[in-house]
Amino acid sequence: MKNVILFCLIFVSNLSLFAQSDKEAILQTFSEYSSYVVDKDNTNLVEFLHPAMFEVASKDMLIEMM
């Protein structure tokens, strides 16, 4: 019984540690994306697109369309 409780406590504490670093990474990426939108920097905005978009059109074509 002690082992189960100990395992649960360790598992829950590890989840909270990983969640904080993910949150920071997401906030940093969103901040970077937002600055590109405000600056109208389409060259760097294209890097945030899903790779499947480049099957439809090339990066240069997408930048021109933006």
mmCIF file of N, CA and C in Angstrom:
data_model
loop_
_atom_site.group_PDB
_atom_site.id
_atom_site.type_symbol
_atom_site.label_atom_id
_atom_site.label_comp_id
_atom_site.label_asym_id
_atom_site.label_seq_id
_atom_site.Cartn_x
_atom_site.Cartn_y
_atom_site.Cartn_z
ATOM 1 N N MET A 1 0.822 -1.194 0.000
ATOM 2 C CA MET A 1 0.000 0.000 0.000
ATOM 3 C C MET A 1 0.870 1.264 0.000
ATOM 4 N N LYS A 2 1.956 1.218 0.791
ATOM 5 C CA LYS A 2 2.858 2.361 0.834
ATOM 6 C C LYS A 2 3.468 2.623 -0.546
ATOM 7 N N ASN A 3 3.811 1.545 -1.222
ATOM 8 C CA ASN A 3 4.439 1.698 -2.535
ATOM 9 C C ASN A 3 3.488 2.344 -3.540
ATOM 10 N N VAL A 4 2.220 2.002 -3.471
ATOM 11 C CA VAL A 4 1.231 2.570 -4.392
ATOM 12 C C VAL A 4 1.075 4.065 -4.139
ATOM 13 N N ILE A 5 0.978 4.447 -2.884
ATOM 14 C CA ILE A 5 0.836 5.856 -2.531
ATOM 15 C C ILE A 5 2.096 6.633 -2.937
ATOM 16 N N LEU A 6 3.259 6.065 -2.680
ATOM 17 C CA LEU A 6 4.517 6.705 -3.052
ATOM 18 C C LEU A 6 4.613 6.867 -4.573
ATOM 19 N N PHE A 7 4.238 5.830 -5.300
ATOM 20 C CA PHE A 7 4.249 5.892 -6.759
ATOM 21 C C PHE A 7 3.316 7.000 -7.257
ATOM 22 N N CYS A 8 2.124 7.095 -6.694
ATOM 23 C CA CYS A 8 1.169 8.127 -7.107
ATOM 24 C C CYS A 8 1.702 9.530 -6.825
ATOM 25 N N LEU A 9 2.314 9.732 -5.682
ATOM 26 C CA LEU A 9 2.870 11.042 -5.344
ATOM 27 C C LEU A 9 4.007 11.435 -6.295
ATOM 28 N N ILE A 10 4.872 10.497 -6.593
ATOM 29 C CA ILE A 10 5.971 10.787 -7.514
ATOM 30 C C ILE A 10 5.441 11.064 -8.910
ATOM 31 N N PHE A 11 4.464 10.285 -9.343
ATOM 32 C CA PHE A 11 3.882 10.470 -10.669
ATOM 33 C C PHE A 11 3.228 11.840 -10.802
ATOM 34 N N VAL A 12 2.456 12.250 -9.816
ATOM 35 C CA VAL A 12 1.771 13.542 -9.856
ATOM 36 C C VAL A 12 2.776 14.690 -9.789
ATOM 37 N N SER A 13 3.805 14.559 -8.996
ATOM 38 C CA SER A 13 4.807 15.630 -8.910
ATOM 39 C C SER A 13 5.574 15.768 -10.215
ATOM 40 N N ASN A 14 5.832 14.685 -10.906
ATOM 41 C CA ASN A 14 6.526 14.754 -12.194
ATOM 42 C C ASN A 14 5.652 15.404 -13.259
ATOM 43 N N LEU A 15 4.375 15.156 -13.231
ATOM 44 C CA LEU A 15 3.471 15.780 -14.203
ATOM 45 C C LEU A 15 3.471 17.298 -14.061
ATOM 46 N N SER A 16 3.461 17.773 -12.835
ATOM 47 C CA SER A 16 3.430 19.219 -12.640
ATOM 48 C C SER A 16 4.755 19.859 -13.063
ATOM 49 N N LEU A 17 5.859 19.162 -12.930
ATOM 50 C CA LEU A 17 7.143 19.710 -13.362
ATOM 51 C C LEU A 17 7.210 19.841 -14.871
ATOM 52 N N PHE A 18 6.711 18.851 -15.588
ATOM 53 C CA PHE A 18 6.735 18.899 -17.037
ATOM 54 C C PHE A 18 5.749 19.928 -17.576
ATOM 55 N N ALA A 19 4.655 20.128 -16.918
ATOM 56 C CA ALA A 19 3.652 21.070 -17.388
ATOM 57 C C ALA A 19 4.180 22.494 -17.387
ATOM 58 N N GLN A 20 5.011 22.835 -16.424
ATOM 59 C CA GLN A 20 5.544 24.188 -16.355
ATOM 60 C C GLN A 20 6.476 24.483 -17.522
ATOM 61 N N SER A 21 7.313 23.558 -17.888
ATOM 62 C CA SER A 21 8.239 23.815 -18.984
ATOM 63 C C SER A 21 7.493 23.885 -20.312
ATOM 64 N N ASP A 22 6.444 23.084 -20.475
ATOM 65 C CA ASP A 22 5.638 23.161 -21.689
ATOM 66 C C ASP A 22 4.941 24.515 -21.781
ATOM 67 N N LYS A 23 4.451 24.995 -20.665
ATOM 68 C CA LYS A 23 3.753 26.283 -20.660
ATOM 69 C C LYS A 23 4.713 27.399 -21.070
ATOM 70 N N GLU A 24 5.916 27.369 -20.557
ATOM 71 C CA GLU A 24 6.907 28.389 -20.898
ATOM 72 C C GLU A 24 7.261 28.330 -22.384
ATOM 73 N N ALA A 25 7.414 27.124 -22.912
ATOM 74 C CA ALA A 25 7.750 26.964 -24.330
ATOM 75 C C ALA A 25 6.609 27.463 -25.216
ATOM 76 N N ILE A 26 5.382 27.171 -24.821
ATOM 77 C CA ILE A 26 4.224 27.626 -25.596
ATOM 78 C C ILE A 26 4.129 29.140 -25.565
ATOM 79 N N LEU A 27 4.320 29.731 -24.404
ATOM 80 C CA LEU A 27 4.271 31.193 -24.295
ATOM 81 C C LEU A 27 5.376 31.856 -25.107
ATOM 82 N N GLN A 28 6.550 31.263 -25.119
ATOM 83 C CA GLN A 28 7.654 31.816 -25.898
ATOM 84 C C GLN A 28 7.354 31.726 -27.390
ATOM 85 N N THR A 29 6.834 30.595 -27.841
ATOM 86 C CA THR A 29 6.495 30.428 -29.254
ATOM 87 C C THR A 29 5.385 31.379 -29.659
ATOM 88 N N PHE A 30 4.372 31.536 -28.803
ATOM 89 C CA PHE A 30 3.278 32.454 -29.113
ATOM 90 C C PHE A 30 3.771 33.896 -29.161
ATOM 91 N N SER A 31 4.672 34.255 -28.261
ATOM 92 C CA SER A 31 5.230 35.603 -28.256
ATOM 93 C C SER A 31 6.020 35.864 -29.539
ATOM 94 N N GLU A 32 6.786 34.875 -29.956
ATOM 95 C CA GLU A 32 7.560 35.001 -31.191
ATOM 96 C C GLU A 32 6.620 35.146 -32.393
ATOM 97 N N TYR A 33 5.585 34.308 -32.441
ATOM 98 C CA TYR A 33 4.605 34.369 -33.528
ATOM 99 C C TYR A 33 3.901 35.725 -33.547
ATOM 100 N N SER A 34 3.503 36.200 -32.380
ATOM 101 C CA SER A 34 2.809 37.486 -32.291
ATOM 102 C C SER A 34 3.675 38.640 -32.776
ATOM 103 N N SER A 35 4.945 38.607 -32.442
ATOM 104 C CA SER A 35 5.832 39.683 -32.892
ATOM 105 C C SER A 35 5.980 39.664 -34.409
ATOM 106 N N TYR A 36 6.006 38.483 -35.017
ATOM 107 C CA TYR A 36 6.072 38.401 -36.475
ATOM 108 C C TYR A 36 4.793 38.935 -37.123
ATOM 109 N N VAL A 37 3.646 38.675 -36.499
ATOM 110 C CA VAL A 37 2.380 39.175 -37.033
ATOM 111 C C VAL A 37 2.345 40.694 -36.952
ATOM 112 N N VAL A 38 2.733 41.249 -35.823
ATOM 113 C CA VAL A 38 2.716 42.699 -35.639
ATOM 114 C C VAL A 38 3.687 43.372 -36.604
ATOM 115 N N ASP A 39 4.856 42.761 -36.797
ATOM 116 C CA ASP A 39 5.862 43.332 -37.695
ATOM 117 C C ASP A 39 5.584 43.029 -39.168
ATOM 118 N N LYS A 40 4.570 42.214 -39.420
ATOM 119 C CA LYS A 40 4.214 41.771 -40.783
ATOM 120 C C LYS A 40 5.412 41.128 -41.476
ATOM 121 N N ASP A 41 6.104 40.285 -40.725
ATOM 122 C CA ASP A 41 7.283 39.568 -41.220
ATOM 123 C C ASP A 41 6.834 38.207 -41.773
ATOM 124 N N ASN A 42 6.376 38.226 -43.025
ATOM 125 C CA ASN A 42 5.811 37.026 -43.627
ATOM 126 C C ASN A 42 6.832 35.926 -43.852
ATOM 127 N N THR A 43 8.073 36.291 -44.037
ATOM 128 C CA THR A 43 9.115 35.288 -44.253
ATOM 129 C C THR A 43 9.234 34.361 -43.048
ATOM 130 N N ASN A 44 9.201 34.908 -41.860
ATOM 131 C CA ASN A 44 9.287 34.087 -40.650
ATOM 132 C C ASN A 44 7.951 33.465 -40.284
ATOM 133 N N LEU A 45 6.846 34.086 -40.660
ATOM 134 C CA LEU A 45 5.532 33.512 -40.373
ATOM 135 C C LEU A 45 5.322 32.201 -41.116
ATOM 136 N N VAL A 46 5.900 32.081 -42.299
ATOM 137 C CA VAL A 46 5.753 30.860 -43.086
ATOM 138 C C VAL A 46 6.326 29.656 -42.339
ATOM 139 N N GLU A 47 7.312 29.888 -41.496
ATOM 140 C CA GLU A 47 7.930 28.799 -40.743
ATOM 141 C C GLU A 47 6.966 28.172 -39.739
ATOM 142 N N PHE A 48 5.887 28.861 -39.392
ATOM 143 C CA PHE A 48 4.915 28.343 -38.439
ATOM 144 C C PHE A 48 3.830 27.506 -39.113
ATOM 145 N N LEU A 49 3.809 27.465 -40.431
ATOM 146 C CA LEU A 49 2.800 26.700 -41.157
ATOM 147 C C LEU A 49 3.093 25.204 -41.086
ATOM 148 N N HIS A 50 2.028 24.419 -41.232
ATOM 149 C CA HIS A 50 2.155 22.968 -41.246
ATOM 150 C C HIS A 50 2.897 22.547 -42.518
ATOM 151 N N PRO A 51 3.804 21.579 -42.428
ATOM 152 C CA PRO A 51 4.581 21.163 -43.604
ATOM 153 C C PRO A 51 3.732 20.704 -44.791
ATOM 154 N N ALA A 52 2.521 20.240 -44.549
ATOM 155 C CA ALA A 52 1.657 19.810 -45.646
ATOM 156 C C ALA A 52 1.273 20.975 -46.552
ATOM 157 N N MET A 53 1.309 22.187 -46.031
ATOM 158 C CA MET A 53 0.995 23.364 -46.849
ATOM 159 C C MET A 53 2.007 23.537 -47.977
ATOM 160 N N PHE A 54 3.228 23.088 -47.761
ATOM 161 C CA PHE A 54 4.262 23.257 -48.768
ATOM 162 C C PHE A 54 4.123 22.257 -49.911
ATOM 163 N N GLU A 55 3.265 21.250 -49.726
ATOM 164 C CA GLU A 55 2.951 20.348 -50.826
ATOM 165 C C GLU A 55 2.012 21.028 -51.818
ATOM 166 N N VAL A 56 1.193 21.938 -51.312
ATOM 167 C CA VAL A 56 0.242 22.664 -52.149
ATOM 168 C C VAL A 56 0.943 23.805 -52.881
ATOM 169 N N ALA A 57 1.773 24.531 -52.151
ATOM 170 C CA ALA A 57 2.480 25.677 -52.741
ATOM 171 C C ALA A 57 3.850 25.810 -52.080
ATOM 172 N N SER A 58 4.780 26.373 -52.803
ATOM 173 C CA SER A 58 6.129 26.557 -52.258
ATOM 174 C C SER A 58 6.143 27.702 -51.242
ATOM 175 N N LYS A 59 7.212 27.781 -50.480
ATOM 176 C CA LYS A 59 7.343 28.851 -49.486
ATOM 177 C C LYS A 59 7.313 30.222 -50.152
ATOM 178 N N ASP A 60 8.026 30.350 -51.252
ATOM 179 C CA ASP A 60 8.071 31.644 -51.942
ATOM 180 C C ASP A 60 6.685 32.072 -52.411
ATOM 181 N N MET A 61 5.913 31.121 -52.917
ATOM 182 C CA MET A 61 4.576 31.437 -53.398
ATOM 183 C C MET A 61 3.657 31.850 -52.232
ATOM 184 N N LEU A 62 3.795 31.150 -51.109
ATOM 185 C CA LEU A 62 2.980 31.497 -49.941
ATOM 186 C C LEU A 62 3.337 32.863 -49.399
ATOM 187 N N ILE A 63 4.617 33.202 -49.411
ATOM 188 C CA ILE A 63 5.049 34.529 -48.938
ATOM 189 C C ILE A 63 4.466 35.621 -49.840
ATOM 190 N N GLU A 64 4.487 35.390 -51.151
ATOM 191 C CA GLU A 64 3.913 36.371 -52.072
ATOM 192 C C GLU A 64 2.415 36.525 -51.850
ATOM 193 N N MET A 65 1.726 35.411 -51.575
ATOM 194 C CA MET A 65 0.279 35.467 -51.359
ATOM 195 C C MET A 65 -0.063 36.205 -50.080
ATOM 196 N N MET A 66 0.805 36.144 -49.095
ATOM 197 C CA MET A 66 0.535 36.807 -47.829
ATOM 198 C C MET A 66 0.680 38.303 -48.014
#
